[in-house]
CSV table of C-alpha atoms and ligand atoms in Angstrom, one decimal:
chain,number,residue,atom,x,y,z
P,1,MET,CA,0.0,0.0,0.0
P,2,THR,CA,1.4,3.4,-1.0
P,3,LYS,CA,1.5,6.3,1.4
P,4,THR,CA,-1.9,7.9,1.6
P,5,TYR,CA,-1.8,11.5,0.4
P,6,LYS,CA,-4.5,13.9,1.7
P,7,PRO,CA,-5.1,17.4,0.5
P,8,ASP,CA,-5.6,20.0,3.3
P,9,TRP,CA,-9.4,20.1,2.9
P,10,VAL,CA,-9.9,16.4,3.6
P,11,PRO,CA,-10.9,15.6,7.2
P,12,GLN,CA,-8.4,13.5,9.1
P,13,GLN,CA,-10.7,10.5,9.3
P,14,ASP,CA,-12.2,10.5,5.8
P,15,ASP,CA,-14.5,7.5,6.5
P,16,ASP,CA,-17.9,6.9,5.0
P,17,LYS,CA,-19.5,9.6,7.1
P,18,PHE,CA,-17.8,12.3,5.1
P,19,ALA,CA,-19.2,13.5,1.8
P,20,CYS,CA,-15.8,14.0,0.2
P,21,ARG,CA,-13.2,11.2,0.0
P,22,VAL,CA,-10.1,11.0,-2.0
P,23,MET,CA,-10.4,8.3,-4.6
P,24,TYR,CA,-7.2,7.0,-6.3
P,25,GLY,CA,-7.3,6.3,-10.0
P,26,VAL,CA,-6.4,3.2,-11.8
P,27,LYS,CA,-2.7,2.9,-12.5
P,28,GLY,CA,-2.0,3.0,-16.2
P,29,GLY,CA,-5.0,5.1,-16.9
P,30,HIS,CA,-7.9,4.4,-19.2
P,31,GLU,CA,-8.0,4.5,-22.9
P,32,GLY,CA,-8.4,8.1,-24.0
P,33,MET,CA,-7.9,9.4,-20.4
P,34,PRO,CA,-4.8,11.2,-19.1
P,35,ASN,CA,-2.6,9.0,-17.0
P,36,ILE,CA,-2.4,10.5,-13.6
P,37,THR,CA,0.3,9.6,-11.2
P,38,ILE,CA,0.0,10.8,-7.6
P,39,ASP,CA,3.1,12.2,-6.0
P,40,PRO,CA,2.7,11.6,-2.2
P,41,GLU,CA,4.7,14.7,-1.4
P,42,ARG,CA,2.4,17.0,-3.4
P,43,LYS,CA,0.5,19.6,-1.5
P,44,SER,CA,-2.3,20.2,-4.0
P,45,ALA,CA,-4.5,18.0,-6.1
P,46,PRO,CA,-3.0,17.0,-9.5
P,47,VAL,CA,-3.9,19.2,-12.4
P,48,ILE,CA,-5.3,17.1,-15.3
P,49,LYS,CA,-4.3,18.7,-18.6
P,50,ARG,CA,-6.7,18.0,-21.4
P,51,LYS,CA,-5.7,18.2,-25.0
P,52,ARG,CA,-6.8,21.4,-26.5
P,53,LEU,CA,-9.3,20.8,-29.3
P,54,ASP,CA,-9.5,22.9,-32.4
P,55,VAL,CA,-12.7,23.5,-34.5
P,56,ASP,CA,-12.0,20.4,-36.6
P,57,ASP,CA,-11.3,18.2,-33.6
P,58,TYR,CA,-14.7,19.2,-32.2
P,59,VAL,CA,-16.5,18.6,-35.5
P,60,ASP,CA,-14.9,15.2,-36.1
P,61,GLY,CA,-15.4,14.0,-32.6
P,62,VAL,CA,-19.1,15.0,-32.5
P,63,LEU,CA,-19.7,13.4,-35.9
P,64,LYS,CA,-18.1,10.2,-34.7
P,65,GLY,CA,-20.5,10.3,-31.7
P,66,ASP,CA,-17.7,10.6,-29.2
P,67,ARG,CA,-19.5,11.5,-26.0
P,68,MET,CA,-16.5,13.0,-24.4
P,69,VAL,CA,-16.0,15.4,-27.3
P,70,LEU,CA,-19.7,16.1,-27.4
P,71,SER,CA,-19.7,17.1,-23.7
P,72,ARG,CA,-16.8,19.4,-24.4
P,73,ALA,CA,-18.5,20.9,-27.4
P,74,ILE,CA,-21.5,21.6,-25.2
P,75,THR,CA,-19.3,23.2,-22.5
P,76,LEU,CA,-17.9,25.4,-25.3
P,77,VAL,CA,-21.4,26.4,-26.4
P,78,GLU,CA,-22.3,27.2,-22.7
P,79,SER,CA,-19.3,29.3,-22.1
P,80,ASN,CA,-19.7,33.0,-21.7
P,81,ALA,CA,-16.2,33.8,-22.9
P,82,ALA,CA,-15.9,35.7,-26.1
P,83,ALA,CA,-13.2,33.4,-27.6
P,84,HIS,CA,-15.4,30.4,-26.9
P,85,PHE,CA,-18.4,32.0,-28.4
P,86,ASN,CA,-16.6,32.5,-31.8
P,87,MET,CA,-15.2,29.0,-31.8
P,88,ALA,CA,-18.6,27.4,-30.8
P,89,GLN,CA,-20.2,29.2,-33.7
P,90,GLN,CA,-17.7,27.8,-36.2
P,91,VAL,CA,-18.2,24.3,-34.8
P,92,ILE,CA,-22.0,24.6,-35.1
P,93,GLN,CA,-21.8,26.1,-38.6
P,94,LYS,CA,-19.8,23.1,-39.8
P,95,LEU,CA,-22.1,20.7,-38.1
P,96,LEU,CA,-25.3,22.3,-39.3
P,97,PRO,CA,-25.7,20.0,-42.4
P,98,TYR,CA,-25.8,17.0,-40.0
P,99,THR,CA,-28.6,18.3,-37.8
P,100,GLY,CA,-32.4,18.2,-38.0
P,101,LYS,CA,-32.9,14.4,-38.2
P,102,SER,CA,-34.1,13.7,-34.7
P,103,SER,CA,-37.5,13.6,-33.0
P,104,ARG,CA,-37.4,16.6,-30.7
P,105,ILE,CA,-39.6,16.0,-27.7
P,106,GLY,CA,-40.2,18.5,-24.9
P,107,ILE,CA,-41.4,17.4,-21.5
P,108,THR,CA,-42.7,19.7,-18.8
P,109,GLY,CA,-44.6,19.5,-15.5
P,110,VAL,CA,-44.3,20.9,-12.0
P,111,PRO,CA,-41.5,19.6,-9.8
P,112,GLY,CA,-42.5,16.2,-8.4
P,113,ALA,CA,-44.8,15.3,-11.3
P,114,GLY,CA,-42.5,12.5,-12.3
P,115,LYS,CA,-40.7,13.9,-15.3
P,116,SER,CA,-37.3,12.4,-14.5
P,117,THR,CA,-38.8,9.0,-13.7
P,118,PHE,CA,-40.8,9.2,-16.9
P,119,ILE,CA,-37.7,10.1,-19.0
P,120,GLU,CA,-35.7,7.4,-17.3
P,121,ALA,CA,-38.2,4.7,-18.2
P,122,LEU,CA,-38.9,6.0,-21.7
P,123,GLY,CA,-35.3,6.6,-22.5
P,124,THR,CA,-34.1,3.3,-21.3
P,125,ASN,CA,-36.7,1.5,-23.3
P,126,LEU,CA,-35.9,3.5,-26.4
P,127,CYS,CA,-32.2,2.8,-26.0
P,128,ARG,CA,-32.8,-0.9,-25.7
P,129,ALA,CA,-34.9,-0.8,-28.8
P,130,GLY,CA,-31.9,0.6,-30.7
P,131,HIS,CA,-32.5,4.3,-30.5
P,132,LYS,CA,-29.9,6.9,-29.5
P,133,VAL,CA,-31.4,9.1,-26.9
P,134,ALA,CA,-30.1,12.4,-25.6
P,135,VAL,CA,-31.7,14.1,-22.5
P,136,LEU,CA,-31.2,17.8,-22.0
P,137,ALA,CA,-32.6,20.0,-19.3
P,138,VAL,CA,-33.7,23.6,-19.5
P,139,ASP,CA,-33.8,24.8,-15.9
P,140,PRO,CA,-34.5,28.5,-15.5
P,141,SER,CA,-34.0,28.4,-11.8
P,142,SER,CA,-30.3,27.8,-12.1
P,143,THR,CA,-29.8,31.1,-13.9
P,144,VAL,CA,-32.1,33.2,-11.9
P,145,THR,CA,-31.5,32.0,-8.3
P,146,LYS,CA,-28.3,30.0,-9.0
P,147,GLY,CA,-30.2,27.1,-7.4
P,148,SER,CA,-31.4,24.3,-9.6
P,149,ILE,CA,-34.6,22.4,-9.7
P,150,LEU,CA,-33.7,19.9,-12.3
P,151,GLY,CA,-30.0,19.6,-11.8
P,152,ASP,CA,-29.6,18.9,-8.1
P,153,LYS,CA,-31.1,15.5,-7.8
P,154,THR,CA,-29.4,12.3,-8.9
P,155,ARG,CA,-30.4,12.2,-12.4
P,156,MET,CA,-31.5,9.1,-14.3
P,157,GLU,CA,-28.9,6.7,-13.1
P,158,GLN,CA,-30.1,3.8,-15.0
P,159,LEU,CA,-30.4,5.7,-18.3
P,160,SER,CA,-27.0,7.3,-17.9
P,161,ARG,CA,-25.5,3.8,-17.9
P,162,GLU,CA,-27.0,3.0,-21.3
P,163,GLU,CA,-24.5,2.9,-24.1
P,164,ASN,CA,-26.8,4.8,-26.4
P,165,ALA,CA,-27.8,7.5,-24.0
P,166,PHE,CA,-26.4,10.9,-23.3
P,167,VAL,CA,-27.7,12.8,-20.3
P,168,ARG,CA,-26.7,16.4,-19.9
P,169,PRO,CA,-27.8,18.6,-17.0
P,170,SER,CA,-28.9,22.1,-17.6
P,171,PRO,CA,-26.3,24.9,-18.3
P,172,SER,CA,-25.4,26.8,-15.2
P,173,GLY,CA,-24.4,30.3,-14.4
P,174,GLY,CA,-25.5,31.8,-17.6
P,175,THR,CA,-28.1,34.3,-18.3
P,176,LEU,CA,-31.8,33.8,-19.1
P,177,GLY,CA,-31.3,35.2,-22.6
P,178,GLY,CA,-28.2,33.0,-23.2
P,179,LEU,CA,-30.1,30.0,-21.9
P,180,THR,CA,-32.3,29.7,-25.0
P,181,ARG,CA,-29.3,29.9,-27.4
P,182,LYS,CA,-27.3,27.4,-25.4
P,183,SER,CA,-30.1,24.9,-25.2
P,184,ARG,CA,-30.9,25.1,-28.9
P,185,GLU,CA,-27.3,24.8,-29.9
P,186,THR,CA,-26.8,21.9,-27.5
P,187,LEU,CA,-29.7,20.2,-29.2
P,188,LEU,CA,-28.1,20.7,-32.6
P,189,LEU,CA,-24.8,19.3,-31.3
P,190,CYS,CA,-26.6,16.1,-30.1
P,191,GLU,CA,-28.3,15.7,-33.4
P,192,ALA,CA,-25.0,16.0,-35.3
P,193,ALA,CA,-23.6,13.3,-32.9
P,194,GLY,CA,-26.3,10.9,-34.2
P,195,TYR,CA,-28.9,11.0,-31.4
P,196,ASP,CA,-32.3,10.3,-33.1
P,197,THR,CA,-34.4,11.2,-30.1
P,198,ILE,CA,-33.8,14.3,-28.0
P,199,LEU,CA,-35.8,14.7,-24.8
P,200,VAL,CA,-35.8,18.2,-23.4
P,201,GLU,CA,-37.0,18.4,-19.8
P,202,THR,CA,-38.1,21.6,-18.2
P,203,VAL,CA,-40.1,22.8,-15.2
P,204,GLY,CA,-43.3,24.9,-15.3
P,205,VAL,CA,-41.5,27.9,-14.0
P,206,GLY,CA,-41.2,31.3,-15.7
P,207,GLN,CA,-40.7,31.3,-19.4
P,208,SER,CA,-39.1,27.9,-19.7
P,209,GLU,CA,-42.1,26.1,-21.2
P,210,THR,CA,-42.3,28.6,-24.0
P,211,THR,CA,-38.6,28.4,-24.6
P,212,VAL,CA,-38.7,24.6,-24.8
P,213,ARG,CA,-42.0,24.6,-26.9
P,214,SER,CA,-40.2,26.8,-29.4
P,215,MET,CA,-37.4,24.3,-30.0
P,216,VAL,CA,-39.3,20.9,-30.1
P,217,ASP,CA,-41.7,19.1,-32.4
P,218,PHE,CA,-43.8,17.5,-29.7
P,219,PHE,CA,-44.5,18.9,-26.3
P,220,LEU,CA,-45.7,16.7,-23.4
P,221,LEU,CA,-47.2,17.9,-20.2
P,222,VAL,CA,-46.8,15.5,-17.2
P,223,VAL,CA,-49.4,16.1,-14.5
P,224,LEU,CA,-50.3,14.5,-11.2
P,225,THR,CA,-53.5,13.0,-10.0
P,226,GLY,CA,-55.6,15.1,-7.7
P,227,ALA,CA,-58.1,16.5,-10.0
P,228,GLY,CA,-60.0,19.7,-8.9
P,229,ASP,CA,-57.5,21.7,-6.9
P,230,GLU,CA,-54.6,21.0,-9.2
P,231,LEU,CA,-56.5,21.8,-12.3
P,232,GLN,CA,-57.5,25.1,-11.0
P,233,GLY,CA,-53.9,26.0,-10.1
P,234,MET,CA,-52.7,24.8,-13.5
P,235,LYS,CA,-51.9,27.6,-15.9
P,236,LYS,CA,-54.2,27.3,-18.8
P,237,GLY,CA,-51.4,28.6,-21.0
P,238,VAL,CA,-49.3,25.5,-20.4
P,239,MET,CA,-52.1,23.2,-21.4
P,240,GLU,CA,-52.4,25.2,-24.6
P,241,LEU,CA,-48.8,24.5,-25.5
P,242,ALA,CA,-49.1,20.7,-25.1
P,243,ASP,CA,-49.6,18.1,-27.8
P,244,ALA,CA,-50.5,15.5,-25.1
P,245,ILE,CA,-51.1,15.5,-21.4
P,246,VAL,CA,-50.2,12.5,-19.4
P,247,VAL,CA,-51.5,11.9,-15.9
P,248,ASN,CA,-48.7,10.1,-14.1
P,249,LYS,CA,-48.8,7.8,-11.1
P,250,ALA,CA,-51.7,6.0,-12.7
P,251,ASN,CA,-51.3,3.1,-10.3
P,252,LYS,CA,-53.8,5.0,-8.3
P,253,GLN,CA,-57.5,4.9,-9.4
P,254,ARG,CA,-57.7,8.7,-9.2
P,255,ALA,CA,-55.5,9.1,-12.3
P,256,PHE,CA,-58.5,8.0,-14.5
P,257,VAL,CA,-60.7,10.6,-12.9
P,258,THR,CA,-58.1,13.3,-13.4
P,259,ARG,CA,-57.7,12.3,-17.0
P,260,ALA,CA,-61.4,12.7,-17.6
P,261,GLU,CA,-61.2,16.2,-16.1
P,262,TYR,CA,-58.3,17.2,-18.4
P,263,GLU,CA,-60.2,15.8,-21.4
P,264,ARG,CA,-63.1,18.0,-20.5
P,265,ILE,CA,-61.0,21.1,-20.3
P,266,LEU,CA,-59.1,20.3,-23.5
P,267,GLN,CA,-62.3,20.5,-25.4
P,268,PHE,CA,-62.4,24.2,-24.8
P,269,LEU,CA,-58.7,24.9,-25.7
P,270,ARG,CA,-57.1,25.4,-29.1
P,271,PRO,CA,-54.8,22.5,-29.9
P,272,ALA,CA,-51.1,23.4,-30.1
P,273,THR,CA,-50.6,21.8,-33.5
P,274,GLU,CA,-52.5,22.0,-36.7
P,275,ASN,CA,-54.5,18.8,-37.5
P,276,TRP,CA,-53.7,17.3,-34.2
P,277,LEU,CA,-56.1,16.8,-31.3
P,278,THR,CA,-54.4,17.2,-27.9
P,279,LYS,CA,-55.7,14.4,-25.6
P,280,ALA,CA,-55.0,13.2,-22.0
P,281,TYR,CA,-53.5,9.8,-21.2
P,282,THR,CA,-52.5,8.0,-18.1
P,283,CYS,CA,-49.2,6.2,-17.2
P,284,SER,CA,-47.1,5.1,-14.3
P,285,ALA,CA,-43.5,6.2,-14.7
P,286,PHE,CA,-42.7,4.1,-11.7
P,287,THR,CA,-43.9,0.8,-13.1
P,288,GLY,CA,-43.5,1.8,-16.7
P,289,ALA,CA,-47.2,1.1,-17.5
P,290,GLY,CA,-48.6,3.1,-20.4
P,291,ILE,CA,-45.3,4.7,-21.3
P,292,MET,CA,-44.4,2.8,-24.4
P,293,GLU,CA,-48.0,2.8,-25.5
P,294,LEU,CA,-47.9,6.6,-25.3
P,295,TRP,CA,-44.7,6.7,-27.3
P,296,HIS,CA,-45.9,4.4,-30.1
P,297,ASP,CA,-49.6,5.4,-30.3
P,298,VAL,CA,-49.2,9.1,-29.7
P,299,VAL,CA,-45.7,10.5,-30.2
P,300,GLU,CA,-44.7,8.3,-33.1
P,301,VAL,CA,-48.0,8.8,-34.8
P,302,PHE,CA,-47.7,12.5,-34.4
P,303,MET,CA,-44.2,12.6,-35.8
P,304,GLN,CA,-45.2,10.4,-38.8
P,305,GLN,CA,-48.3,12.5,-39.5
P,306,GLY,CA,-46.4,15.8,-39.0
P,307,ARG,CA,-43.6,14.8,-41.4
P,308,GLY,CA,-46.1,13.5,-43.9
P,309,ASN,CA,-48.3,16.6,-44.1
P,310,GLY,CA,-45.5,19.1,-43.8
P,311,VAL,CA,-46.7,20.5,-40.5
P,312,LEU,CA,-43.4,19.7,-38.8
P,313,THR,CA,-41.2,21.0,-41.6
P,314,GLU,CA,-43.1,24.3,-41.4
P,315,ARG,CA,-43.0,24.3,-37.6
P,316,ARG,CA,-39.2,24.0,-37.7
P,317,LYS,CA,-38.8,26.7,-40.3
P,318,GLN,CA,-40.9,29.1,-38.2
P,319,GLN,CA,-39.0,28.1,-35.0
P,320,THR,CA,-35.6,28.8,-36.6
P,321,LEU,CA,-36.8,32.2,-38.0
P,322,SER,CA,-38.4,33.3,-34.8
P,323,TRP,CA,-35.2,32.3,-33.0
P,324,VAL,CA,-33.2,34.5,-35.3
P,325,TYR,CA,-35.5,37.5,-34.6
P,326,THR,CA,-35.5,36.8,-30.9
P,327,MET,CA,-31.7,37.0,-31.0
P,328,VAL,CA,-31.9,40.2,-33.0
P,329,GLU,CA,-34.2,41.7,-30.4
P,330,GLU,CA,-32.0,40.5,-27.6
P,331,HIS,CA,-28.9,42.0,-29.3
P,332,LEU,CA,-30.6,45.3,-30.0
P,333,ARG,CA,-31.8,45.5,-26.4
P,334,ASN,CA,-28.3,44.9,-25.1
P,335,LEU,CA,-26.8,47.5,-27.5
P,336,PHE,CA,-29.4,50.0,-26.3
P,337,TYR,CA,-29.0,49.4,-22.6
P,338,ARG,CA,-25.2,49.3,-22.7
P,339,ALA,CA,-24.9,52.4,-24.9
P,340,PRO,CA,-23.0,55.0,-22.9
P,341,GLU,CA,-25.4,57.8,-24.1
P,342,ILE,CA,-28.3,55.8,-22.8
P,343,VAL,CA,-26.6,55.0,-19.5
P,344,ALA,CA,-25.9,58.7,-19.1
P,345,CYS,CA,-29.4,60.1,-19.7
P,346,LYS,CA,-31.6,57.2,-18.5
P,347,GLY,CA,-31.8,58.3,-14.9
P,348,SER,CA,-32.9,61.9,-15.6
P,349,ILE,CA,-35.4,60.9,-18.2
P,350,GLU,CA,-36.9,58.3,-15.8
P,351,GLU,CA,-37.1,60.9,-13.1
P,352,ALA,CA,-38.9,63.3,-15.4
P,353,VAL,CA,-41.4,60.6,-16.4
P,354,VAL,CA,-42.3,59.5,-12.8
P,355,GLU,CA,-42.5,63.1,-11.6
P,356,GLY,CA,-45.0,63.8,-14.4
P,357,ARG,CA,-42.8,66.4,-16.2
P,358,LEU,CA,-42.5,64.3,-19.4
P,359,THR,CA,-45.0,62.0,-21.1
P,360,ALA,CA,-44.0,58.4,-21.6
P,361,THR,CA,-44.2,58.7,-25.4
P,362,LEU,CA,-41.9,61.7,-25.4
P,363,ALA,CA,-39.5,59.9,-23.1
P,364,VAL,CA,-39.3,57.0,-25.6
P,365,GLN,CA,-38.7,59.5,-28.5
P,366,GLU,CA,-35.9,61.1,-26.6
P,367,LEU,CA,-34.2,57.8,-25.6
P,368,ILE,CA,-34.4,56.4,-29.1
P,369,GLY,CA,-33.3,59.7,-30.6
P,370,LYS,CA,-30.2,59.8,-28.4
P,371,PHE,CA,-29.4,56.1,-29.2
P,372,SER,CA,-29.9,56.4,-33.0
P,373,GLN,CA,-27.8,59.5,-33.3
P,374,THR,CA,-24.8,57.7,-32.1
P,375,SER,CA,-25.5,54.3,-33.6
P,376,LEU,CA,-26.1,55.8,-37.0
P,377,SER,CA,-22.9,57.7,-36.9
P,378,GLY,CA,-21.0,54.4,-36.6
P,379,ARG,CA,-20.8,52.7,-33.3
P,380,ASN,CA,-17.8,50.6,-32.3
P,381,VAL,CA,-19.7,47.5,-31.2
P,382,ASP,CA,-18.3,44.6,-29.3
P,383,ALA,CA,-20.2,41.9,-31.1
P,384,SER,CA,-18.1,39.0,-29.8
P,385,SER,CA,-20.8,37.6,-27.5
P,386,PRO,CA,-23.8,39.9,-28.0
P,387,PHE,CA,-26.4,37.6,-26.5
P,388,GLU,CA,-25.3,37.7,-23.0
P,389,ILE,CA,-26.5,40.3,-20.6
P,390,LYS,CA,-23.4,40.8,-18.5
D,1,GDP,P1,-39.9,15.5,-11.4
D,1,GDP,O1,-39.5,16.5,-10.3
D,1,GDP,O2,-41.1,15.9,-12.2
D,1,GDP,O3,-38.7,15.1,-12.2
D,1,GDP,O4,-40.3,14.1,-10.6
D,1,GDP,P2,-39.5,12.8,-10.2
D,1,GDP,O5,-39.4,12.0,-11.4
D,1,GDP,O6,-38.3,13.1,-9.5
D,1,GDP,O7,-40.6,12.1,-9.3
D,1,GDP,C1,-41.0,12.6,-8.0
D,1,GDP,C2,-41.4,11.5,-7.1
D,1,GDP,O8,-42.5,10.8,-7.6
D,1,GDP,C3,-40.2,10.4,-7.0
D,1,GDP,O9,-40.1,10.1,-5.6
D,1,GDP,C4,-40.7,9.3,-7.8
D,1,GDP,O10,-40.2,8.1,-7.4
D,1,GDP,C5,-42.2,9.4,-7.7
D,1,GDP,N1,-42.9,8.8,-8.9
D,1,GDP,C6,-42.7,9.1,-10.2
D,1,GDP,N2,-43.5,8.4,-11.0
D,1,GDP,C7,-44.3,7.7,-10.2
D,1,GDP,C8,-45.4,6.8,-10.4
D,1,GDP,O11,-45.8,6.5,-11.5
D,1,GDP,N3,-46.0,6.3,-9.3
D,1,GDP,C9,-45.6,6.6,-8.0
D,1,GDP,N4,-46.3,6.1,-7.0
D,1,GDP,N5,-44.6,7.4,-7.8
D,1,GDP,C10,-44.0,8.0,-8.8
């Protein structure tokens, strides 16, 4: 037994009671992994140097379906650094011809509805049936409060072990604006890596359902049993985005009553997709009952029908275009609020408006006038990473 090396931060008795323990790697390393040797005299943890990848390394690795390179490409996309932004854009541009072939499925529902359990069961079944499944999460809480609803639990252990699965938690530490771009580009990277089914999980918080709806083909709402009260609390808007509603935890009799309640309400709502009737179903994510039936009889039928009648092609075109203009708006907004002349005069104009000395309409004219004078005379814009609000 070699001398045990402990960094300063490890408790003297690092037994099972402690959350952190030092694990020693396998001597000789693992294929593709750096070979780490531990020097017992070292005072700090060894630094693992990873090979720097260039644009072509990323492109080749992703196209080969190398999960390690795919993960690193996603990290590049998620980075807020200007240099990474430019490189990520080159990678995505080169991969663009290889994207678009997957079924993009969004899954939403309140925390505790059973989304993760559902995805774990569905994803595992699909992998075993020969599909390549990527699971992404769009979690607005991680960007707003720095806490995470989707990311902090042990995620899909069984699915993560499947050879054909790729489970990626939500990007952290970004901005709400950047989150949409990061999630969409991550989806494209997964498609280029050969994943034919992309499951995008989100919670019913803030804008996240609309964000996810705008990047998927099919949108599934997972709800709980408990009829009346929950239905009243449920935002009608979310039901209007859904292509199917599934009442989970159907091992309880109440699921069927809840389903009937949802069916009744759905009659009064406009379906989310042309030529498709949104209906309610039941399942048990826990036992797996109803999940593959939902997949074959609803999702696959939807995808087949939508590809056949052109509805999906049209939806994707519209989604991409509206994404472009969303980014244009975001970019313009950032240029406006960061412009020195706006920063300089904003306070006094606001004061004049709230004190009733200036009408709101004239305030807008003044602000826009100040902005366009400078922007029209040639602004030196830092466009390296325009979509992040710093
Ligand atoms: P999420 O927050 O929507 O991702 O919900 P989870 O998948 O984490 O599930 C929340 C809890 O409900 C977990 O303890 C699950 O084990 C449990 N659960 C999920 N699906 C079912 C089900 O079909 N039946 C029962 N009885 N429990 C379930």
